[in-house]
mmCIF file with all atom_site columns, N, CA and C in Angstrom:
data_model
loop_
_atom_site.group_PDB
_atom_site.id
_atom_site.type_symbol
_atom_site.label_atom_id
_atom_site.label_alt_id
_atom_site.label_comp_id
_atom_site.label_asym_id
_atom_site.label_entity_id
_atom_site.label_seq_id
_atom_site.pdbx_PDB_ins_code
_atom_site.Cartn_x
_atom_site.Cartn_y
_atom_site.Cartn_z
_atom_site.occupancy
_atom_site.B_iso_or_equiv
_atom_site.pdbx_formal_charge
_atom_site.auth_seq_id
_atom_site.auth_comp_id
_atom_site.auth_asym_id
_atom_site.auth_atom_id
_atom_site.pdbx_PDB_model_num
ATOM 1   N N  . MET A 1 1  ? -29.819 86.576  26.881 1.00 50.00 ? 222 MET A N  1
ATOM 2   C CA . MET A 1 1  ? -29.339 85.369  27.582 1.00 50.00 ? 222 MET A CA 1
ATOM 3   C C  . MET A 1 1  ? -30.292 84.534  27.911 1.00 50.00 ? 222 MET A C  1
ATOM 4   N N  . SER A 1 2  ? -29.778 83.411  28.103 1.00 54.00 ? 223 SER A N  1
ATOM 5   C CA . SER A 1 2  ? -30.668 82.643  28.143 1.00 54.00 ? 223 SER A CA 1
ATOM 6   C C  . SER A 1 2  ? -31.114 81.960  29.590 1.00 54.00 ? 223 SER A C  1
ATOM 7   N N  . ASN A 1 3  ? -32.116 81.047  29.809 1.00 66.00 ? 224 ASN A N  1
ATOM 8   C CA . ASN A 1 3  ? -32.470 80.852  31.157 1.00 66.00 ? 224 ASN A CA 1
ATOM 9   C C  . ASN A 1 3  ? -31.832 79.455  31.893 1.00 66.00 ? 224 ASN A C  1
ATOM 10  N N  . LEU A 1 4  ? -30.843 79.525  31.359 1.00 65.00 ? 225 LEU A N  1
ATOM 11  C CA . LEU A 1 4  ? -30.282 78.301  31.957 1.00 65.00 ? 225 LEU A CA 1
ATOM 12  C C  . LEU A 1 4  ? -29.824 78.219  33.154 1.00 65.00 ? 225 LEU A C  1
ATOM 13  N N  . PRO A 1 5  ? -29.702 77.140  34.402 1.00 73.00 ? 226 PRO A N  1
ATOM 14  C CA . PRO A 1 5  ? -29.457 77.278  35.509 1.00 73.00 ? 226 PRO A CA 1
ATOM 15  C C  . PRO A 1 5  ? -28.037 77.664  35.972 1.00 73.00 ? 226 PRO A C  1
ATOM 16  N N  . LEU A 1 6  ? -27.915 78.267  36.697 1.00 70.00 ? 227 LEU A N  1
ATOM 17  C CA . LEU A 1 6  ? -26.211 78.571  37.149 1.00 70.00 ? 227 LEU A CA 1
ATOM 18  C C  . LEU A 1 6  ? -25.483 77.527  37.280 1.00 70.00 ? 227 LEU A C  1
ATOM 19  N N  . ASP A 1 7  ? -26.058 76.543  37.555 1.00 75.00 ? 228 ASP A N  1
ATOM 20  C CA . ASP A 1 7  ? -25.149 75.510  37.929 1.00 75.00 ? 228 ASP A CA 1
ATOM 21  C C  . ASP A 1 7  ? -24.987 74.481  36.534 1.00 75.00 ? 228 ASP A C  1
ATOM 22  N N  . ASP A 1 8  ? -25.026 74.819  35.319 1.00 80.00 ? 229 ASP A N  1
ATOM 23  C CA . ASP A 1 8  ? -25.165 74.672  33.907 1.00 80.00 ? 229 ASP A CA 1
ATOM 24  C C  . ASP A 1 8  ? -23.266 74.682  33.624 1.00 80.00 ? 229 ASP A C  1
ATOM 25  N N  . LEU A 1 9  ? -23.115 73.716  33.182 1.00 85.00 ? 230 LEU A N  1
ATOM 26  C CA . LEU A 1 9  ? -21.601 73.934  32.755 1.00 85.00 ? 230 LEU A CA 1
ATOM 27  C C  . LEU A 1 9  ? -21.223 75.053  31.952 1.00 85.00 ? 230 LEU A C  1
ATOM 28  N N  . ALA A 1 10 ? -22.071 75.520  30.762 1.00 85.00 ? 231 ALA A N  1
ATOM 29  C CA . ALA A 1 10 ? -21.996 76.559  30.118 1.00 85.00 ? 231 ALA A CA 1
ATOM 30  C C  . ALA A 1 10 ? -22.072 77.890  31.014 1.00 85.00 ? 231 ALA A C  1
ATOM 31  N N  . ALA A 1 11 ? -22.783 77.916  31.833 1.00 87.00 ? 232 ALA A N  1
ATOM 32  C CA . ALA A 1 11 ? -23.232 79.374  32.624 1.00 87.00 ? 232 ALA A CA 1
ATOM 33  C C  . ALA A 1 11 ? -21.972 79.388  33.661 1.00 87.00 ? 232 ALA A C  1
ATOM 34  N N  . THR A 1 12 ? -21.534 78.308  34.352 1.00 91.00 ? 233 THR A N  1
ATOM 35  C CA . THR A 1 12 ? -20.317 78.390  35.327 1.00 91.00 ? 233 THR A CA 1
ATOM 36  C C  . THR A 1 12 ? -19.002 78.531  34.318 1.00 91.00 ? 233 THR A C  1
ATOM 37  N N  . ARG A 1 13 ? -18.695 78.579  33.086 1.00 92.00 ? 234 ARG A N  1
ATOM 38  C CA . ARG A 1 13 ? -18.032 78.896  32.561 1.00 92.00 ? 234 ARG A CA 1
ATOM 39  C C  . ARG A 1 13 ? -17.799 80.147  31.951 1.00 92.00 ? 234 ARG A C  1
ATOM 40  N N  . VAL A 1 14 ? -19.029 80.747  31.714 1.00 92.00 ? 235 VAL A N  1
ATOM 41  C CA . VAL A 1 14 ? -19.153 82.407  31.540 1.00 92.00 ? 235 VAL A CA 1
ATOM 42  C C  . VAL A 1 14 ? -18.979 83.038  32.674 1.00 92.00 ? 235 VAL A C  1
ATOM 43  N N  . ILE A 1 15 ? -19.421 82.225  34.146 1.00 93.00 ? 236 ILE A N  1
ATOM 44  C CA . ILE A 1 15 ? -19.187 83.463  35.184 1.00 93.00 ? 236 ILE A CA 1
ATOM 45  C C  . ILE A 1 15 ? -17.678 83.303  35.456 1.00 93.00 ? 236 ILE A C  1
ATOM 46  N N  . ALA A 1 16 ? -17.016 82.216  35.399 1.00 94.00 ? 237 ALA A N  1
ATOM 47  C CA . ALA A 1 16 ? -15.509 81.934  35.559 1.00 94.00 ? 237 ALA A CA 1
ATOM 48  C C  . ALA A 1 16 ? -14.766 82.905  34.577 1.00 94.00 ? 237 ALA A C  1
ATOM 49  N N  . LYS A 1 17 ? -15.099 82.876  33.458 1.00 95.00 ? 238 LYS A N  1
ATOM 50  C CA . LYS A 1 17 ? -14.454 83.729  32.411 1.00 95.00 ? 238 LYS A CA 1
ATOM 51  C C  . LYS A 1 17 ? -14.634 85.399  32.705 1.00 95.00 ? 238 LYS A C  1
ATOM 52  N N  . ALA A 1 18 ? -15.812 85.657  33.100 1.00 96.00 ? 239 ALA A N  1
ATOM 53  C CA . ALA A 1 18 ? -16.190 87.072  33.468 1.00 96.00 ? 239 ALA A CA 1
ATOM 54  C C  . ALA A 1 18 ? -15.296 87.214  34.755 1.00 96.00 ? 239 ALA A C  1
ATOM 55  N N  . CYS A 1 19 ? -15.017 86.410  35.608 1.00 96.00 ? 240 CYS A N  1
ATOM 56  C CA . CYS A 1 19 ? -13.959 86.880  36.840 1.00 96.00 ? 240 CYS A CA 1
ATOM 57  C C  . CYS A 1 19 ? -12.949 86.999  36.445 1.00 96.00 ? 240 CYS A C  1
ATOM 58  N N  . ASN A 1 20 ? -12.626 86.121  35.588 1.00 96.00 ? 241 ASN A N  1
ATOM 59  C CA . ASN A 1 20 ? -11.000 86.237  34.841 1.00 96.00 ? 241 ASN A CA 1
ATOM 60  C C  . ASN A 1 20 ? -10.554 87.437  34.207 1.00 96.00 ? 241 ASN A C  1
ATOM 61  N N  . TRP A 1 21 ? -11.815 87.793  33.244 1.00 96.00 ? 242 TRP A N  1
ATOM 62  C CA . TRP A 1 21 ? -11.561 89.290  32.397 1.00 96.00 ? 242 TRP A CA 1
ATOM 63  C C  . TRP A 1 21 ? -11.693 90.553  33.333 1.00 96.00 ? 242 TRP A C  1
ATOM 64  N N  . ALA A 1 22 ? -12.265 90.519  34.386 1.00 97.00 ? 243 ALA A N  1
ATOM 65  C CA . ALA A 1 22 ? -12.370 91.263  35.349 1.00 97.00 ? 243 ALA A CA 1
ATOM 66  C C  . ALA A 1 22 ? -10.995 91.502  36.183 1.00 97.00 ? 243 ALA A C  1
ATOM 67  N N  . ASP A 1 23 ? -10.517 90.495  36.881 1.00 97.00 ? 244 ASP A N  1
ATOM 68  C CA . ASP A 1 23 ? -9.116  90.271  37.249 1.00 97.00 ? 244 ASP A CA 1
ATOM 69  C C  . ASP A 1 23 ? -7.987  91.159  36.298 1.00 97.00 ? 244 ASP A C  1
ATOM 70  N N  . ARG A 1 24 ? -7.983  90.643  34.813 1.00 96.00 ? 245 ARG A N  1
ATOM 71  C CA . ARG A 1 24 ? -7.071  90.895  34.003 1.00 96.00 ? 245 ARG A CA 1
ATOM 72  C C  . ARG A 1 24 ? -7.324  92.261  33.512 1.00 96.00 ? 245 ARG A C  1
ATOM 73  N N  . ARG A 1 25 ? -8.811  92.698  33.640 1.00 96.00 ? 246 ARG A N  1
ATOM 74  C CA . ARG A 1 25 ? -8.911  94.439  33.494 1.00 96.00 ? 246 ARG A CA 1
ATOM 75  C C  . ARG A 1 25 ? -8.206  95.303  34.494 1.00 96.00 ? 246 ARG A C  1
ATOM 76  N N  . ARG A 1 26 ? -8.427  94.663  35.521 1.00 97.00 ? 247 ARG A N  1
ATOM 77  C CA . ARG A 1 26 ? -7.674  95.643  36.953 1.00 97.00 ? 247 ARG A CA 1
ATOM 78  C C  . ARG A 1 26 ? -6.296  95.404  37.020 1.00 97.00 ? 247 ARG A C  1
ATOM 79  N N  . ALA A 1 27 ? -5.876  94.094  36.568 1.00 96.00 ? 248 ALA A N  1
ATOM 80  C CA . ALA A 1 27 ? -4.232  94.167  36.129 1.00 96.00 ? 248 ALA A CA 1
ATOM 81  C C  . ALA A 1 27 ? -3.565  95.121  35.304 1.00 96.00 ? 248 ALA A C  1
ATOM 82  N N  . VAL A 1 28 ? -4.314  95.340  34.554 1.00 96.00 ? 249 VAL A N  1
ATOM 83  C CA . VAL A 1 28 ? -4.034  96.748  33.324 1.00 96.00 ? 249 VAL A CA 1
ATOM 84  C C  . VAL A 1 28 ? -3.841  97.803  33.856 1.00 96.00 ? 249 VAL A C  1
ATOM 85  N N  . GLN A 1 29 ? -5.057  98.083  34.468 1.00 96.00 ? 250 GLN A N  1
ATOM 86  C CA . GLN A 1 29 ? -4.954  99.384  35.152 1.00 96.00 ? 250 GLN A CA 1
ATOM 87  C C  . GLN A 1 29 ? -4.097  99.747  36.307 1.00 96.00 ? 250 GLN A C  1
ATOM 88  N N  . ASP A 1 30 ? -3.424  98.538  36.742 1.00 96.00 ? 251 ASP A N  1
ATOM 89  C CA . ASP A 1 30 ? -2.765  98.888  37.823 1.00 96.00 ? 251 ASP A CA 1
ATOM 90  C C  . ASP A 1 30 ? -1.273  98.513  37.778 1.00 96.00 ? 251 ASP A C  1
ATOM 91  N N  . ALA A 1 31 ? -0.992  97.730  36.520 1.00 96.00 ? 252 ALA A N  1
ATOM 92  C CA . ALA A 1 31 ? 0.291   97.561  36.064 1.00 96.00 ? 252 ALA A CA 1
ATOM 93  C C  . ALA A 1 31 ? 1.236   98.304  35.604 1.00 96.00 ? 252 ALA A C  1
ATOM 94  N N  . GLN A 1 32 ? 2.554   98.128  36.290 1.00 96.00 ? 253 GLN A N  1
ATOM 95  C CA . GLN A 1 32 ? 3.537   99.198  35.989 1.00 96.00 ? 253 GLN A CA 1
ATOM 96  C C  . GLN A 1 32 ? 3.861   99.143  34.519 1.00 96.00 ? 253 GLN A C  1
ATOM 97  N N  . PRO A 1 33 ? 4.333   100.304 34.023 1.00 94.00 ? 254 PRO A N  1
ATOM 98  C CA . PRO A 1 33 ? 4.920   100.833 32.573 1.00 94.00 ? 254 PRO A CA 1
ATOM 99  C C  . PRO A 1 33 ? 5.411   99.734  31.935 1.00 94.00 ? 254 PRO A C  1
ATOM 100 N N  . THR A 1 34 ? 6.294   98.954  32.987 1.00 95.00 ? 255 THR A N  1
ATOM 101 C CA . THR A 1 34 ? 7.511   98.017  32.187 1.00 95.00 ? 255 THR A CA 1
ATOM 102 C C  . THR A 1 34 ? 6.506   96.681  32.036 1.00 95.00 ? 255 THR A C  1
ATOM 103 N N  . GLU A 1 35 ? 5.277   96.461  32.518 1.00 96.00 ? 256 GLU A N  1
ATOM 104 C CA . GLU A 1 35 ? 4.580   95.138  32.795 1.00 96.00 ? 256 GLU A CA 1
ATOM 105 C C  . GLU A 1 35 ? 3.393   95.469  31.880 1.00 96.00 ? 256 GLU A C  1
ATOM 106 N N  . LYS A 1 36 ? 3.109   96.547  31.285 1.00 96.00 ? 257 LYS A N  1
ATOM 107 C CA . LYS A 1 36 ? 1.560   97.010  30.771 1.00 96.00 ? 257 LYS A CA 1
ATOM 108 C C  . LYS A 1 36 ? 1.733   96.183  29.695 1.00 96.00 ? 257 LYS A C  1
ATOM 109 N N  . ARG A 1 37 ? 2.752   95.698  28.772 1.00 97.00 ? 258 ARG A N  1
ATOM 110 C CA . ARG A 1 37 ? 1.860   95.285  27.460 1.00 97.00 ? 258 ARG A CA 1
ATOM 111 C C  . ARG A 1 37 ? 1.632   93.759  27.652 1.00 97.00 ? 258 ARG A C  1
ATOM 112 N N  . ILE A 1 38 ? 2.439   93.046  28.563 1.00 96.00 ? 259 ILE A N  1
ATOM 113 C CA . ILE A 1 38 ? 2.073   91.680  28.776 1.00 96.00 ? 259 ILE A CA 1
ATOM 114 C C  . ILE A 1 38 ? 0.865   91.598  29.581 1.00 96.00 ? 259 ILE A C  1
ATOM 115 N N  . ALA A 1 39 ? 0.388   92.430  30.260 1.00 96.00 ? 260 ALA A N  1
ATOM 116 C CA . ALA A 1 39 ? -0.987  92.884  31.169 1.00 96.00 ? 260 ALA A CA 1
ATOM 117 C C  . ALA A 1 39 ? -2.095  92.977  29.948 1.00 96.00 ? 260 ALA A C  1
ATOM 118 N N  . GLU A 1 40 ? -1.967  93.986  28.963 1.00 97.00 ? 261 GLU A N  1
ATOM 119 C CA . GLU A 1 40 ? -2.664  94.336  28.124 1.00 97.00 ? 261 GLU A CA 1
ATOM 120 C C  . GLU A 1 40 ? -2.694  92.578  27.266 1.00 97.00 ? 261 GLU A C  1
ATOM 121 N N  . GLY A 1 41 ? -2.062  91.973  26.889 1.00 97.00 ? 262 GLY A N  1
ATOM 122 C CA . GLY A 1 41 ? -2.208  90.659  25.989 1.00 97.00 ? 262 GLY A CA 1
ATOM 123 C C  . GLY A 1 41 ? -2.769  89.669  26.741 1.00 97.00 ? 262 GLY A C  1
ATOM 124 N N  . ARG A 1 42 ? -2.679  89.791  28.091 1.00 97.00 ? 263 ARG A N  1
ATOM 125 C CA . ARG A 1 42 ? -3.477  88.634  28.899 1.00 97.00 ? 263 ARG A CA 1
ATOM 126 C C  . ARG A 1 42 ? -4.819  89.153  28.819 1.00 97.00 ? 263 ARG A C  1
ATOM 127 N N  . TYR A 1 43 ? -5.115  90.360  28.646 1.00 97.00 ? 264 TYR A N  1
ATOM 128 C CA . TYR A 1 43 ? -6.604  90.922  28.993 1.00 97.00 ? 264 TYR A CA 1
ATOM 129 C C  . TYR A 1 43 ? -7.285  90.647  27.559 1.00 97.00 ? 264 TYR A C  1
ATOM 130 N N  . LYS A 1 44 ? -6.484  91.185  26.822 1.00 97.00 ? 265 LYS A N  1
ATOM 131 C CA . LYS A 1 44 ? -7.169  90.494  25.047 1.00 97.00 ? 265 LYS A CA 1
ATOM 132 C C  . LYS A 1 44 ? -7.795  89.094  24.987 1.00 97.00 ? 265 LYS A C  1
ATOM 133 N N  . VAL A 1 45 ? -6.689  88.386  25.666 1.00 97.00 ? 266 VAL A N  1
ATOM 134 C CA . VAL A 1 45 ? -6.979  86.734  25.746 1.00 97.00 ? 266 VAL A CA 1
ATOM 135 C C  . VAL A 1 45 ? -8.014  86.577  26.511 1.00 97.00 ? 266 VAL A C  1
ATOM 136 N N  . SER A 1 46 ? -8.313  86.936  27.413 1.00 97.00 ? 267 SER A N  1
ATOM 137 C CA . SER A 1 46 ? -9.302  86.597  28.329 1.00 97.00 ? 267 SER A CA 1
ATOM 138 C C  . SER A 1 46 ? -10.643 87.249  27.690 1.00 97.00 ? 267 SER A C  1
ATOM 139 N N  . ARG A 1 47 ? -10.602 88.546  26.915 1.00 96.00 ? 268 ARG A N  1
ATOM 140 C CA . ARG A 1 47 ? -11.755 89.185  26.362 1.00 96.00 ? 268 ARG A CA 1
ATOM 141 C C  . ARG A 1 47 ? -11.874 88.019  25.231 1.00 96.00 ? 268 ARG A C  1
ATOM 142 N N  . ILE A 1 48 ? -11.393 87.442  24.611 1.00 97.00 ? 269 ILE A N  1
ATOM 143 C CA . ILE A 1 48 ? -11.792 86.664  23.549 1.00 97.00 ? 269 ILE A CA 1
ATOM 144 C C  . ILE A 1 48 ? -12.344 85.338  24.078 1.00 97.00 ? 269 ILE A C  1
ATOM 145 N N  . GLU A 1 49 ? -11.470 84.882  25.160 1.00 96.00 ? 270 GLU A N  1
ATOM 146 C CA . GLU A 1 49 ? -12.169 83.507  25.969 1.00 96.00 ? 270 GLU A CA 1
ATOM 147 C C  . GLU A 1 49 ? -13.623 83.948  26.288 1.00 96.00 ? 270 GLU A C  1
ATOM 148 N N  . LEU A 1 50 ? -13.795 85.244  26.970 1.00 96.00 ? 271 LEU A N  1
ATOM 149 C CA . LEU A 1 50 ? -15.101 85.427  27.699 1.00 96.00 ? 271 LEU A CA 1
ATOM 150 C C  . LEU A 1 50 ? -15.900 85.202  26.363 1.00 96.00 ? 271 LEU A C  1
ATOM 151 N N  . ALA A 1 51 ? -15.675 85.699  25.331 1.00 96.00 ? 272 ALA A N  1
ATOM 152 C CA . ALA A 1 51 ? -16.487 85.736  23.942 1.00 96.00 ? 272 ALA A CA 1
ATOM 153 C C  . ALA A 1 51 ? -16.909 84.742  23.594 1.00 96.00 ? 272 ALA A C  1
ATOM 154 N N  . GLU A 1 52 ? -16.058 83.535  23.504 1.00 95.00 ? 273 GLU A N  1
ATOM 155 C CA . GLU A 1 52 ? -16.238 82.325  22.987 1.00 95.00 ? 273 GLU A CA 1
ATOM 156 C C  . GLU A 1 52 ? -17.277 81.687  24.156 1.00 95.00 ? 273 GLU A C  1
ATOM 157 N N  . ALA A 1 53 ? -17.046 81.907  25.503 1.00 93.00 ? 274 ALA A N  1
ATOM 158 C CA . ALA A 1 53 ? -17.583 80.984  26.703 1.00 93.00 ? 274 ALA A CA 1
ATOM 159 C C  . ALA A 1 53 ? -19.291 81.647  25.873 1.00 93.00 ? 274 ALA A C  1
ATOM 160 N N  . VAL A 1 54 ? -19.373 82.884  26.121 1.00 93.00 ? 275 VAL A N  1
ATOM 161 C CA . VAL A 1 54 ? -20.625 83.703  26.113 1.00 93.00 ? 275 VAL A CA 1
ATOM 162 C C  . VAL A 1 54 ? -21.558 82.960  24.565 1.00 93.00 ? 275 VAL A C  1
ATOM 163 N N  . GLU A 1 55 ? -20.548 82.633  23.777 1.00 94.00 ? 276 GLU A N  1
ATOM 164 C CA . GLU A 1 55 ? -21.324 82.217  22.779 1.00 94.00 ? 276 GLU A CA 1
ATOM 165 C C  . GLU A 1 55 ? -21.736 80.818  22.838 1.00 94.00 ? 276 GLU A C  1
ATOM 166 N N  . HIS A 1 56 ? -20.901 79.619  23.514 1.00 90.00 ? 277 HIS A N  1
ATOM 167 C CA . HIS A 1 56 ? -21.262 78.663  23.790 1.00 90.00 ? 277 HIS A CA 1
ATOM 168 C C  . HIS A 1 56 ? -22.308 78.565  24.947 1.00 90.00 ? 277 HIS A C  1
ATOM 169 N N  . TYR A 1 57 ? -22.506 79.696  25.819 1.00 89.00 ? 278 TYR A N  1
ATOM 170 C CA . TYR A 1 57 ? -23.599 79.587  26.847 1.00 89.00 ? 278 TYR A CA 1
ATOM 171 C C  . TYR A 1 57 ? -24.811 79.769  25.732 1.00 89.00 ? 278 TYR A C  1
ATOM 172 N N  . ARG A 1 58 ? -24.989 80.564  24.855 1.00 89.00 ? 279 ARG A N  1
ATOM 173 C CA . ARG A 1 58 ? -25.992 80.925  24.154 1.00 89.00 ? 279 ARG A CA 1
ATOM 174 C C  . ARG A 1 58 ? -26.579 79.684  23.034 1.00 89.00 ? 279 ARG A C  1
ATOM 175 N N  . LYS A 1 59 ? -25.398 79.218  22.882 1.00 88.00 ? 280 LYS A N  1
ATOM 176 C CA . LYS A 1 59 ? -25.940 77.944  22.023 1.00 88.00 ? 280 LYS A CA 1
ATOM 177 C C  . LYS A 1 59 ? -26.425 76.910  22.783 1.00 88.00 ? 280 LYS A C  1
ATOM 178 N N  . ALA A 1 60 ? -25.825 76.697  24.122 1.00 83.00 ? 281 ALA A N  1
ATOM 179 C CA . ALA A 1 60 ? -26.682 75.613  24.768 1.00 83.00 ? 281 ALA A CA 1
ATOM 180 C C  . ALA A 1 60 ? -28.111 76.193  25.324 1.00 83.00 ? 281 ALA A C  1
ATOM 181 N N  . GLY A 1 61 ? -28.316 77.276  25.484 1.00 79.00 ? 282 GLY A N  1
ATOM 182 C CA . GLY A 1 61 ? -29.589 77.850  25.734 1.00 79.00 ? 282 GLY A CA 1
ATOM 183 C C  . GLY A 1 61 ? -30.671 77.621  24.684 1.00 79.00 ? 282 GLY A C  1
ATOM 184 N N  . GLU A 1 62 ? -30.120 77.797  23.643 1.00 79.00 ? 283 GLU A N  1
ATOM 185 C CA . GLU A 1 62 ? -31.263 77.417  22.433 1.00 79.00 ? 283 GLU A CA 1
ATOM 186 C C  . GLU A 1 62 ? -31.365 75.858  22.105 1.00 79.00 ? 283 GLU A C  1
ATOM 187 N N  . LYS A 1 63 ? -30.220 75.115  22.371 1.00 75.00 ? 284 LYS A N  1
ATOM 188 C CA . LYS A 1 63 ? -30.595 73.767  22.396 1.00 75.00 ? 284 LYS A CA 1
ATOM 189 C C  . LYS A 1 63 ? -31.696 73.316  23.812 1.00 75.00 ? 284 LYS A C  1
ATOM 190 N N  . GLU A 1 64 ? -31.501 73.801  24.709 1.00 70.00 ? 285 GLU A N  1
ATOM 191 C CA . GLU A 1 64 ? -32.554 73.703  25.978 1.00 70.00 ? 285 GLU A CA 1
ATOM 192 C C  . GLU A 1 64 ? -34.220 74.061  25.300 1.00 70.00 ? 285 GLU A C  1
ATOM 193 N N  . ARG A 1 65 ? -34.067 74.962  24.480 1.00 65.00 ? 286 ARG A N  1
ATOM 194 C CA . ARG A 1 65 ? -35.595 75.436  24.200 1.00 65.00 ? 286 ARG A CA 1
ATOM 195 C C  . ARG A 1 65 ? -36.311 74.266  23.042 1.00 65.00 ? 286 ARG A C  1
#
């Protein structure tokens, strides 16, 4: 990872998406069988959003150099 400050928008976005991903992961683990598919779908979306935020963070770090 790059050395952007934590208050940088790209870094803040990665942190927020990682928190969302962790919450969704926990929701899948705790979901009732009837709600499991919905929770898994949300988890998949949050995983994709986290990956996109990390890519944006890396690109922002490359621009800083």
